[in-house]
Amino acid sequence: MRLLLVEDDAKLGLELQRALNKAGYATDLSIDGEDAQAMGEIEPYDLVVLDLGLPKRSGLEVLRNWRQQQLTIPVIILTARDGWEDKVQGFKAGADDYLAKPFQTEELLVRINAVLRRCAGQNTGDLRYQKITLDESTQTVRLGSEDVQQLTGTEFKLLRYFMLHPGKIVSKSELVEHVYQLDSDKDSNVLEVYINRLRQKIGSELIQTRRGQGYIFGKQH
Ligand code: CA
């Protein structure tokens, strides 16, 4: 999944970006409101973590502008500890969740997981599909009760994206856009190699190739 992190505190921003990348979210960092708004309009993000106090344009304004343009991308706002008015204004502007500063990175991660899962119409808890369970904290996949496979970073990102979009045709370019950050080397030929390795771990029948269209995870709707 691809995330936009909007945070003007340089130290916190870099720390969070590192933690989010480590958790398997390809995360772009923006440090002001104008830039953030433009990035949210151009790039296909799966979720935004949005600080409210920002240079050039406030987080609330950015959020209102996105919603006015019918951008439905899920947004978690970062508010001040006592800022109940911020929370109210944030929800009215279209936020999906909030987190008050200071917070533990662990809490941000579980909130991101919960919002993404809710948006994909899945229940909370581990991501599941038939006999497959994805453990997002250890980046492993469980097949049945005994068989646990360790995934590489890219395999994990791909499988999470597939499991949040079961039964849908996902094109190669969509996968590349949602699995890699802005500044990374986006080679869609390498993708096939990763998909094949993933198939070896979870069973090839689960990821079908649709010639000229892309891939389908699980049964088609
Ligand atoms: Ca700030």
PDB file of C-alpha atoms and ligand atoms in Angstrom:
ATOM      1  CA  MET A   1       0.000   0.000   0.000  1.00  0.00           C
ATOM      2  CA  ARG A   2       1.158   3.491  -0.814  1.00  0.00           C
ATOM      3  CA  LEU A   3       0.951   6.217   1.842  1.00  0.00           C
ATOM      4  CA  LEU A   4       1.363   9.973   1.919  1.00  0.00           C
ATOM      5  CA  LEU A   5       2.745  11.320   5.174  1.00  0.00           C
ATOM      6  CA  VAL A   6       2.304  15.071   5.692  1.00  0.00           C
ATOM      7  CA  GLU A   7       4.398  16.337   8.593  1.00  0.00           C
ATOM      8  CA  ASP A   8       6.419  19.553   8.786  1.00  0.00           C
ATOM      9  CA  ASP A   9       8.436  18.547  11.870  1.00  0.00           C
ATOM     10  CA  ALA A  10      11.544  17.277  10.060  1.00  0.00           C
ATOM     11  CA  LYS A  11      12.696  14.877  12.758  1.00  0.00           C
ATOM     12  CA  LEU A  12       9.278  13.348  13.401  1.00  0.00           C
ATOM     13  CA  GLY A  13       8.529  13.182   9.669  1.00  0.00           C
ATOM     14  CA  LEU A  14      11.667  11.209   8.861  1.00  0.00           C
ATOM     15  CA  GLU A  15      11.225   8.923  11.866  1.00  0.00           C
ATOM     16  CA  LEU A  16       7.649   8.128  10.891  1.00  0.00           C
ATOM     17  CA  GLN A  17       8.525   7.668   7.220  1.00  0.00           C
ATOM     18  CA  ARG A  18      11.192   5.149   8.197  1.00  0.00           C
ATOM     19  CA  ALA A  19       8.808   3.286  10.518  1.00  0.00           C
ATOM     20  CA  LEU A  20       6.049   3.187   7.900  1.00  0.00           C
ATOM     21  CA  ASN A  21       8.420   1.929   5.211  1.00  0.00           C
ATOM     22  CA  LYS A  22       9.633  -0.740   7.597  1.00  0.00           C
ATOM     23  CA  ALA A  23       6.025  -1.793   8.144  1.00  0.00           C
ATOM     24  CA  GLY A  24       5.705  -2.341   4.390  1.00  0.00           C
ATOM     25  CA  TYR A  25       4.019   0.915   3.384  1.00  0.00           C
ATOM     26  CA  ALA A  26       5.679   2.728   0.489  1.00  0.00           C
ATOM     27  CA  THR A  27       5.559   6.185   2.042  1.00  0.00           C
ATOM     28  CA  ASP A  28       6.136   9.599   0.449  1.00  0.00           C
ATOM     29  CA  LEU A  29       6.794  12.519   2.787  1.00  0.00           C
ATOM     30  CA  SER A  30       5.457  16.032   2.253  1.00  0.00           C
ATOM     31  CA  ILE A  31       6.350  18.958   4.515  1.00  0.00           C
ATOM     32  CA  ASP A  32       3.831  21.666   3.574  1.00  0.00           C
ATOM     33  CA  GLY A  33       0.135  21.980   2.789  1.00  0.00           C
ATOM     34  CA  GLU A  34       0.348  23.137  -0.821  1.00  0.00           C
ATOM     35  CA  ASP A  35       2.725  20.392  -1.839  1.00  0.00           C
ATOM     36  CA  ALA A  36       0.695  17.801   0.075  1.00  0.00           C
ATOM     37  CA  GLN A  37      -2.561  18.810  -1.615  1.00  0.00           C
ATOM     38  CA  ALA A  38      -0.997  18.543  -5.074  1.00  0.00           C
ATOM     39  CA  MET A  39       0.569  15.156  -4.323  1.00  0.00           C
ATOM     40  CA  GLY A  40      -2.742  13.807  -3.034  1.00  0.00           C
ATOM     41  CA  GLU A  41      -4.423  14.927  -6.244  1.00  0.00           C
ATOM     42  CA  ILE A  42      -1.815  13.381  -8.543  1.00  0.00           C
ATOM     43  CA  GLU A  43      -0.595  10.165  -6.919  1.00  0.00           C
ATOM     44  CA  PRO A  44      -2.854   7.159  -6.251  1.00  0.00           C
ATOM     45  CA  TYR A  45      -2.386   6.926  -2.465  1.00  0.00           C
ATOM     46  CA  ASP A  46      -4.196   4.322  -0.381  1.00  0.00           C
ATOM     47  CA  LEU A  47      -4.141   6.469   2.761  1.00  0.00           C
ATOM     48  CA  VAL A  48      -2.890   9.840   4.046  1.00  0.00           C
ATOM     49  CA  VAL A  49      -1.496  10.668   7.497  1.00  0.00           C
ATOM     50  CA  LEU A  50      -2.080  14.405   7.771  1.00  0.00           C
ATOM     51  CA  ASP A  51      -0.688  16.799  10.378  1.00  0.00           C
ATOM     52  CA  LEU A  52      -2.998  19.799  10.834  1.00  0.00           C
ATOM     53  CA  GLY A  53      -0.507  22.568  11.651  1.00  0.00           C
ATOM     54  CA  LEU A  54       1.396  23.003   8.371  1.00  0.00           C
ATOM     55  CA  PRO A  55       3.196  25.811   6.537  1.00  0.00           C
ATOM     56  CA  LYS A  56       1.560  27.355   3.408  1.00  0.00           C
ATOM     57  CA  ARG A  57      -1.833  25.657   3.880  1.00  0.00           C
ATOM     58  CA  SER A  58      -3.359  24.057   6.984  1.00  0.00           C
ATOM     59  CA  GLY A  59      -4.112  20.355   7.060  1.00  0.00           C
ATOM     60  CA  LEU A  60      -7.831  21.113   7.512  1.00  0.00           C
ATOM     61  CA  GLU A  61      -7.867  23.224   4.373  1.00  0.00           C
ATOM     62  CA  VAL A  62      -6.043  20.522   2.417  1.00  0.00           C
ATOM     63  CA  LEU A  63      -8.561  17.940   3.583  1.00  0.00           C
ATOM     64  CA  ARG A  64     -11.557  20.167   2.741  1.00  0.00           C
ATOM     65  CA  ASN A  65     -10.148  20.818  -0.728  1.00  0.00           C
ATOM     66  CA  TRP A  66      -9.658  17.107  -1.407  1.00  0.00           C
ATOM     67  CA  ARG A  67     -13.180  16.270  -0.305  1.00  0.00           C
ATOM     68  CA  GLN A  68     -14.610  19.108  -2.395  1.00  0.00           C
ATOM     69  CA  GLN A  69     -12.974  17.461  -5.398  1.00  0.00           C
ATOM     70  CA  GLN A  70     -14.606  14.139  -4.420  1.00  0.00           C
ATOM     71  CA  LEU A  71     -11.259  12.601  -3.447  1.00  0.00           C
ATOM     72  CA  THR A  72     -12.308   9.789  -1.108  1.00  0.00           C
ATOM     73  CA  ILE A  73      -8.832   8.677  -0.049  1.00  0.00           C
ATOM     74  CA  PRO A  74      -8.804   7.698   3.683  1.00  0.00           C
ATOM     75  CA  VAL A  75      -7.204  10.318   5.938  1.00  0.00           C
ATOM     76  CA  ILE A  76      -5.895  10.027   9.506  1.00  0.00           C
ATOM     77  CA  ILE A  77      -5.271  13.452  11.052  1.00  0.00           C
ATOM     78  CA  LEU A  78      -2.616  14.216  13.651  1.00  0.00           C
ATOM     79  CA  THR A  79      -3.914  16.652  16.277  1.00  0.00           C
ATOM     80  CA  ALA A  80      -2.617  18.334  19.423  1.00  0.00           C
ATOM     81  CA  ARG A  81      -3.289  16.462  22.660  1.00  0.00           C
ATOM     82  CA  ASP A  82      -5.988  18.862  23.921  1.00  0.00           C
ATOM     83  CA  GLY A  83      -7.255  19.876  20.519  1.00  0.00           C
ATOM     84  CA  TRP A  84     -10.837  18.582  20.707  1.00  0.00           C
ATOM     85  CA  GLU A  85     -11.960  21.373  18.360  1.00  0.00           C
ATOM     86  CA  ASP A  86      -9.389  20.162  15.826  1.00  0.00           C
ATOM     87  CA  LYS A  87     -10.797  16.653  16.038  1.00  0.00           C
ATOM     88  CA  VAL A  88     -14.371  17.892  15.528  1.00  0.00           C
ATOM     89  CA  GLN A  89     -13.341  20.139  12.626  1.00  0.00           C
ATOM     90  CA  GLY A  90     -11.249  17.310  11.194  1.00  0.00           C
ATOM     91  CA  PHE A  91     -14.117  14.817  11.169  1.00  0.00           C
ATOM     92  CA  LYS A  92     -16.452  17.460   9.713  1.00  0.00           C
ATOM     93  CA  ALA A  93     -13.904  18.068   6.966  1.00  0.00           C
ATOM     94  CA  GLY A  94     -13.897  14.348   6.127  1.00  0.00           C
ATOM     95  CA  ALA A  95     -11.205  12.685   8.263  1.00  0.00           C
ATOM     96  CA  ASP A  96     -11.555   8.938   8.889  1.00  0.00           C
ATOM     97  CA  ASP A  97      -9.634   8.794  12.154  1.00  0.00           C
ATOM     98  CA  TYR A  98      -7.327  10.900  14.308  1.00  0.00           C
ATOM     99  CA  LEU A  99      -4.329  10.486  16.558  1.00  0.00           C
ATOM    100  CA  ALA A 100      -3.309  13.012  19.233  1.00  0.00           C
ATOM    101  CA  LYS A 101       0.358  13.976  19.542  1.00  0.00           C
ATOM    102  CA  PRO A 102       2.543  12.702  21.049  1.00  0.00           C
ATOM    103  CA  PHE A 103       1.749   9.102  20.132  1.00  0.00           C
ATOM    104  CA  GLN A 104       3.478   5.744  19.850  1.00  0.00           C
ATOM    105  CA  THR A 105       4.293   4.648  16.292  1.00  0.00           C
ATOM    106  CA  GLU A 106       2.705   1.291  17.157  1.00  0.00           C
ATOM    107  CA  GLU A 107      -0.660   3.014  17.645  1.00  0.00           C
ATOM    108  CA  LEU A 108      -0.403   4.805  14.304  1.00  0.00           C
ATOM    109  CA  LEU A 109       0.331   1.466  12.607  1.00  0.00           C
ATOM    110  CA  VAL A 110      -2.708  -0.296  14.062  1.00  0.00           C
ATOM    111  CA  ARG A 111      -4.931   2.648  13.157  1.00  0.00           C
ATOM    112  CA  ILE A 112      -3.636   2.615   9.578  1.00  0.00           C
ATOM    113  CA  ASN A 113      -4.299  -1.138   9.387  1.00  0.00           C
ATOM    114  CA  ALA A 114      -7.794  -0.712  10.779  1.00  0.00           C
ATOM    115  CA  VAL A 115      -8.746   2.136   8.413  1.00  0.00           C
ATOM    116  CA  LEU A 116      -7.358   0.316   5.349  1.00  0.00           C
ATOM    117  CA  ARG A 117      -9.198  -2.854   6.254  1.00  0.00           C
ATOM    118  CA  ARG A 118     -12.458  -1.003   6.896  1.00  0.00           C
ATOM    119  CA  CYS A 119     -12.158   0.749   3.538  1.00  0.00           C
ATOM    120  CA  ALA A 120     -11.611  -2.615   1.850  1.00  0.00           C
ATOM    121  CA  GLY A 121     -14.780  -3.919   3.541  1.00  0.00           C
ATOM    122  CA  GLN A 122     -12.907  -6.419   5.737  1.00  0.00           C
ATOM    123  CA  ASN A 123     -13.325  -7.177   9.428  1.00  0.00           C
ATOM    124  CA  THR A 124     -10.635  -6.103  11.869  1.00  0.00           C
ATOM    125  CA  GLY A 125      -7.980  -8.571  13.011  1.00  0.00           C
ATOM    126  CA  ASP A 126      -5.498 -10.347  10.742  1.00  0.00           C
ATOM    127  CA  LEU A 127      -5.973 -10.149   7.007  1.00  0.00           C
ATOM    128  CA  ARG A 128      -7.492 -13.437   5.832  1.00  0.00           C
ATOM    129  CA  TYR A 129      -8.447 -15.120   2.619  1.00  0.00           C
ATOM    130  CA  GLN A 130      -9.653 -18.722   2.754  1.00  0.00           C
ATOM    131  CA  LYS A 131      -6.848 -20.727   4.425  1.00  0.00           C
ATOM    132  CA  ILE A 132      -4.338 -17.880   4.177  1.00  0.00           C
ATOM    133  CA  THR A 133      -3.633 -15.463   7.030  1.00  0.00           C
ATOM    134  CA  LEU A 134      -1.254 -12.541   6.710  1.00  0.00           C
ATOM    135  CA  ASP A 135       0.483 -11.468   9.910  1.00  0.00           C
ATOM    136  CA  GLU A 136       1.363  -7.833   9.343  1.00  0.00           C
ATOM    137  CA  SER A 137       3.520  -7.458  12.456  1.00  0.00           C
ATOM    138  CA  THR A 138       5.913 -10.270  11.516  1.00  0.00           C
ATOM    139  CA  GLN A 139       5.393 -10.040   7.724  1.00  0.00           C
ATOM    140  CA  THR A 140       4.690 -13.750   7.527  1.00  0.00           C
ATOM    141  CA  VAL A 141       1.904 -15.699   5.862  1.00  0.00           C
ATOM    142  CA  ARG A 142       0.226 -18.697   7.469  1.00  0.00           C
ATOM    143  CA  LEU A 143      -1.214 -21.436   5.284  1.00  0.00           C
ATOM    144  CA  GLY A 144      -3.438 -23.645   7.384  1.00  0.00           C
ATOM    145  CA  SER A 145      -2.365 -24.255  10.975  1.00  0.00           C
ATOM    146  CA  GLU A 146       1.281 -25.334  10.691  1.00  0.00           C
ATOM    147  CA  ASP A 147       2.831 -23.914   7.565  1.00  0.00           C
ATOM    148  CA  VAL A 148       4.283 -20.417   8.149  1.00  0.00           C
ATOM    149  CA  GLN A 149       6.259 -18.669   5.410  1.00  0.00           C
ATOM    150  CA  GLN A 150       8.503 -15.659   5.852  1.00  0.00           C
ATOM    151  CA  LEU A 151       7.988 -13.023   3.153  1.00  0.00           C
ATOM    152  CA  THR A 152      10.479 -10.536   1.751  1.00  0.00           C
ATOM    153  CA  GLY A 153       9.537  -6.844   1.897  1.00  0.00           C
ATOM    154  CA  THR A 154       8.245  -6.736  -1.681  1.00  0.00           C
ATOM    155  CA  GLU A 155       6.409 -10.079  -1.419  1.00  0.00           C
ATOM    156  CA  PHE A 156       4.703  -8.810   1.728  1.00  0.00           C
ATOM    157  CA  LYS A 157       3.645  -5.527   0.089  1.00  0.00           C
ATOM    158  CA  LEU A 158       2.278  -7.359  -2.953  1.00  0.00           C
ATOM    159  CA  LEU A 159       0.374  -9.932  -0.927  1.00  0.00           C
ATOM    160  CA  ARG A 160      -1.141  -7.280   1.342  1.00  0.00           C
ATOM    161  CA  TYR A 161      -2.317  -5.312  -1.677  1.00  0.00           C
ATOM    162  CA  PHE A 162      -3.813  -8.452  -3.241  1.00  0.00           C
ATOM    163  CA  MET A 163      -5.538  -9.491  -0.020  1.00  0.00           C
ATOM    164  CA  LEU A 164      -7.128  -6.059   0.343  1.00  0.00           C
ATOM    165  CA  HIS A 165      -8.425  -6.346  -3.254  1.00  0.00           C
ATOM    166  CA  PRO A 166      -9.545  -9.979  -3.630  1.00  0.00           C
ATOM    167  CA  GLY A 167     -11.334 -11.041  -6.793  1.00  0.00           C
ATOM    168  CA  LYS A 168     -10.422  -7.890  -8.696  1.00  0.00           C
ATOM    169  CA  ILE A 169      -8.255  -7.545 -11.770  1.00  0.00           C
ATOM    170  CA  VAL A 170      -5.170  -5.623 -10.714  1.00  0.00           C
ATOM    171  CA  SER A 171      -2.945  -4.320 -13.496  1.00  0.00           C
ATOM    172  CA  LYS A 172       0.842  -4.360 -13.336  1.00  0.00           C
ATOM    173  CA  SER A 173       1.002  -0.573 -13.330  1.00  0.00           C
ATOM    174  CA  GLU A 174      -1.500  -0.415 -10.460  1.00  0.00           C
ATOM    175  CA  LEU A 175       0.676  -2.800  -8.438  1.00  0.00           C
ATOM    176  CA  VAL A 176       3.802  -0.789  -9.182  1.00  0.00           C
ATOM    177  CA  GLU A 177       2.089   2.470  -8.179  1.00  0.00           C
ATOM    178  CA  HIS A 178       0.797   1.078  -4.902  1.00  0.00           C
ATOM    179  CA  VAL A 179       3.863  -0.865  -3.850  1.00  0.00           C
ATOM    180  CA  TYR A 180       6.713   1.539  -4.658  1.00  0.00           C
ATOM    181  CA  GLN A 181       7.513   5.052  -3.430  1.00  0.00           C
ATOM    182  CA  LEU A 182       7.906   8.068  -5.714  1.00  0.00           C
ATOM    183  CA  ASP A 183      11.691   8.023  -5.842  1.00  0.00           C
ATOM    184  CA  SER A 184      12.160   4.277  -6.242  1.00  0.00           C
ATOM    185  CA  ASP A 185      13.078   2.377  -9.372  1.00  0.00           C
ATOM    186  CA  LYS A 186       9.749   1.226 -10.773  1.00  0.00           C
ATOM    187  CA  ASP A 187      10.481  -1.704 -13.038  1.00  0.00           C
ATOM    188  CA  SER A 188       7.329  -3.646 -13.840  1.00  0.00           C
ATOM    189  CA  ASN A 189       9.327  -6.510 -15.407  1.00  0.00           C
ATOM    190  CA  VAL A 190      10.822  -7.375 -12.043  1.00  0.00           C
ATOM    191  CA  LEU A 191       7.276  -7.555 -10.720  1.00  0.00           C
ATOM    192  CA  GLU A 192       6.661 -10.848 -12.499  1.00  0.00           C
ATOM    193  CA  VAL A 193       9.650 -12.364 -10.724  1.00  0.00           C
ATOM    194  CA  TYR A 194       8.272 -11.302  -7.340  1.00  0.00           C
ATOM    195  CA  ILE A 195       4.788 -12.578  -8.193  1.00  0.00           C
ATOM    196  CA  ASN A 196       6.214 -15.959  -9.162  1.00  0.00           C
ATOM    197  CA  ARG A 197       8.132 -16.209  -5.890  1.00  0.00           C
ATOM    198  CA  LEU A 198       4.965 -15.322  -4.018  1.00  0.00           C
ATOM    199  CA  ARG A 199       3.080 -18.031  -5.917  1.00  0.00           C
ATOM    200  CA  GLN A 200       5.683 -20.576  -4.831  1.00  0.00           C
ATOM    201  CA  LYS A 201       5.024 -19.646  -1.211  1.00  0.00           C
ATOM    202  CA  ILE A 202       1.226 -19.434  -1.145  1.00  0.00           C
ATOM    203  CA  GLY A 203       0.193 -21.708  -4.023  1.00  0.00           C
ATOM    204  CA  SER A 204       0.088 -20.718  -7.670  1.00  0.00           C
ATOM    205  CA  GLU A 205      -3.689 -21.111  -8.027  1.00  0.00           C
ATOM    206  CA  LEU A 206      -4.284 -18.076  -5.808  1.00  0.00           C
ATOM    207  CA  ILE A 207      -2.727 -15.526  -8.158  1.00  0.00           C
ATOM    208  CA  GLN A 208      -3.908 -15.902 -11.714  1.00  0.00           C
ATOM    209  CA  THR A 209      -2.472 -14.046 -14.683  1.00  0.00           C
ATOM    210  CA  ARG A 210      -4.919 -12.371 -17.048  1.00  0.00           C
ATOM    211  CA  ARG A 211      -3.091 -11.801 -20.279  1.00  0.00           C
ATOM    212  CA  GLY A 212      -2.937  -8.124 -21.176  1.00  0.00           C
ATOM    213  CA  GLN A 213      -4.889  -7.152 -18.050  1.00  0.00           C
ATOM    214  CA  GLY A 214      -2.864  -8.106 -15.000  1.00  0.00           C
ATOM    215  CA  TYR A 215      -3.537 -10.424 -12.070  1.00  0.00           C
ATOM    216  CA  ILE A 216      -6.423 -11.665  -9.983  1.00  0.00           C
ATOM    217  CA  PHE A 217      -6.020 -12.801  -6.388  1.00  0.00           C
ATOM    218  CA  GLY A 218      -8.577 -15.407  -5.354  1.00  0.00           C
ATOM    219  CA  LYS A 219     -11.885 -15.921  -7.107  1.00  0.00           C
ATOM    220  CA  GLN A 220     -13.187 -13.287  -9.445  1.00  0.00           C
ATOM    221  CA  HIS A 221     -16.284 -11.414  -8.212  1.00  0.00           C
TER     222      HIS A 221
HETATM  223 CA    CA B   1       2.977  20.685  12.427  1.00  0.00          CA
END
